[in-house]
Amino acid sequence: MKSPVLKALIALGALGALTSAAPAAPPEPWELKPDMGYAYGKDGKTLAYKMGTKNADMLLKGAKKVPKGTLFFVGQNGQLYMRTAPYLDGDGSFSFGADE
C-alpha cells in the first residue's frame, strides 16, 4: 500500500509531466491524518508511521511548522524540494503546469 504522501507526490509529478494543451485536473487534497507521521527517508523513500503519545514532547522539540502556501515536489534528480508561494497565477491556476 502506498502512503498518502507518496500518492500526492506521484500525482504532482504526473501533473507536471503533462504536455498537452488540455486543461489540468483540479488539485486533490492530501489525506494527512493527525495520528500519522510522514517521512522522507535518507534513501529517498517516503514512509508513514503510526503515531502515539510516547515521547510526543521530544518529537515536538526542534520541529517547525510548515508555512501555509508551501508546495512540495520531486525534482528531475529525484530530490524532494519545497517552495513557498508564489506558485499560483493570478487566476488561481498552477504556474508550473503543462507546457503549452
Short mmCIF file of N, CA and C in Angstrom, two decimals, residues 8-45:
data_model
loop_
_atom_site.label_atom_id
_atom_site.label_comp_id
_atom_site.label_asym_id
_atom_site.label_seq_id
_atom_site.Cartn_x
_atom_site.Cartn_y
_atom_site.Cartn_z
N ALA A 8 0.42 11.60 -3.27
CA ALA A 8 0.37 13.02 -3.63
C ALA A 8 1.57 13.41 -4.48
N LEU A 9 2.76 12.91 -4.13
CA LEU A 9 3.95 13.23 -4.90
C LEU A 9 3.87 12.65 -6.31
N ILE A 10 3.35 11.44 -6.43
CA ILE A 10 3.18 10.82 -7.75
C ILE A 10 2.18 11.62 -8.58
N ALA A 11 1.07 12.03 -7.95
CA ALA A 11 0.07 12.82 -8.66
C ALA A 11 0.65 14.15 -9.10
N LEU A 12 1.45 14.78 -8.25
CA LEU A 12 2.07 16.05 -8.60
C LEU A 12 3.04 15.86 -9.75
N GLY A 13 3.81 14.79 -9.74
CA GLY A 13 4.74 14.51 -10.83
C GLY A 13 4.01 14.26 -12.13
N ALA A 14 2.91 13.52 -12.06
CA ALA A 14 2.12 13.27 -13.26
C ALA A 14 1.54 14.56 -13.81
N LEU A 15 1.10 15.43 -12.93
CA LEU A 15 0.55 16.72 -13.36
C LEU A 15 1.62 17.53 -14.07
N GLY A 16 2.83 17.52 -13.54
CA GLY A 16 3.92 18.27 -14.14
C GLY A 16 4.39 17.66 -15.45
N ALA A 17 4.17 16.37 -15.65
CA ALA A 17 4.62 15.68 -16.85
C ALA A 17 3.65 15.85 -18.03
N LEU A 18 2.49 16.35 -17.78
CA LEU A 18 1.52 16.53 -18.86
C LEU A 18 2.06 17.52 -19.88
N THR A 19 1.94 17.19 -21.15
CA THR A 19 2.45 18.10 -22.17
C THR A 19 1.36 18.55 -23.13
N SER A 20 0.15 18.09 -22.96
CA SER A 20 -0.93 18.50 -23.85
C SER A 20 -1.47 19.86 -23.42
N ALA A 21 -2.19 20.50 -24.31
CA ALA A 21 -2.77 21.80 -24.02
C ALA A 21 -4.11 21.68 -23.29
N ALA A 22 -4.51 20.47 -22.97
CA ALA A 22 -5.78 20.27 -22.26
C ALA A 22 -5.68 20.86 -20.87
N PRO A 23 -6.79 21.40 -20.35
CA PRO A 23 -6.75 21.98 -19.01
C PRO A 23 -6.44 20.90 -17.98
N ALA A 24 -5.65 21.26 -16.99
CA ALA A 24 -5.27 20.31 -15.94
C ALA A 24 -6.44 20.05 -15.02
N ALA A 25 -6.46 18.85 -14.45
CA ALA A 25 -7.49 18.50 -13.48
C ALA A 25 -7.28 19.34 -12.22
N PRO A 26 -8.34 19.63 -11.49
CA PRO A 26 -8.17 20.40 -10.26
C PRO A 26 -7.31 19.63 -9.26
N PRO A 27 -6.55 20.33 -8.42
CA PRO A 27 -5.70 19.64 -7.46
C PRO A 27 -6.52 18.86 -6.45
N GLU A 28 -5.94 17.78 -5.96
CA GLU A 28 -6.61 16.95 -4.96
C GLU A 28 -5.94 17.17 -3.62
N PRO A 29 -6.71 17.24 -2.53
CA PRO A 29 -6.11 17.45 -1.21
C PRO A 29 -5.39 16.19 -0.73
N TRP A 30 -4.32 16.40 0.02
CA TRP A 30 -3.65 15.29 0.68
C TRP A 30 -4.54 14.80 1.79
N GLU A 31 -4.46 13.54 2.10
CA GLU A 31 -5.23 12.98 3.20
C GLU A 31 -4.28 12.67 4.35
N LEU A 32 -3.72 13.73 4.96
CA LEU A 32 -2.84 13.57 6.10
C LEU A 32 -3.69 13.41 7.35
N LYS A 33 -3.29 12.50 8.22
CA LYS A 33 -4.06 12.23 9.43
C LYS A 33 -3.26 12.67 10.65
N PRO A 34 -3.96 13.19 11.67
CA PRO A 34 -3.28 13.67 12.87
C PRO A 34 -2.49 12.60 13.62
N ASP A 35 -2.88 11.34 13.51
CA ASP A 35 -2.20 10.29 14.26
C ASP A 35 -1.13 9.57 13.45
N MET A 36 -0.69 10.20 12.35
CA MET A 36 0.32 9.60 11.49
C MET A 36 1.51 10.54 11.35
N GLY A 37 2.69 9.97 11.16
CA GLY A 37 3.89 10.72 10.86
C GLY A 37 4.34 10.33 9.47
N TYR A 38 4.79 11.30 8.69
CA TYR A 38 5.22 11.06 7.31
C TYR A 38 6.67 11.47 7.18
N ALA A 39 7.47 10.63 6.55
CA ALA A 39 8.90 10.88 6.48
C ALA A 39 9.39 10.73 5.05
N TYR A 40 10.43 11.50 4.75
CA TYR A 40 11.19 11.37 3.51
C TYR A 40 12.55 10.86 3.96
N GLY A 41 12.76 9.56 3.81
CA GLY A 41 13.93 8.90 4.35
C GLY A 41 15.24 9.29 3.68
N LYS A 42 16.34 8.93 4.33
CA LYS A 42 17.67 9.22 3.79
C LYS A 42 17.91 8.52 2.46
N ASP A 43 17.17 7.46 2.20
CA ASP A 43 17.30 6.73 0.94
C ASP A 43 16.37 7.26 -0.14
N GLY A 44 15.62 8.35 0.18
CA GLY A 44 14.71 8.96 -0.79
C GLY A 44 13.33 8.35 -0.82
N LYS A 45 13.06 7.39 0.03
CA LYS A 45 11.74 6.76 0.07
C LYS A 45 10.84 7.52 1.03
#
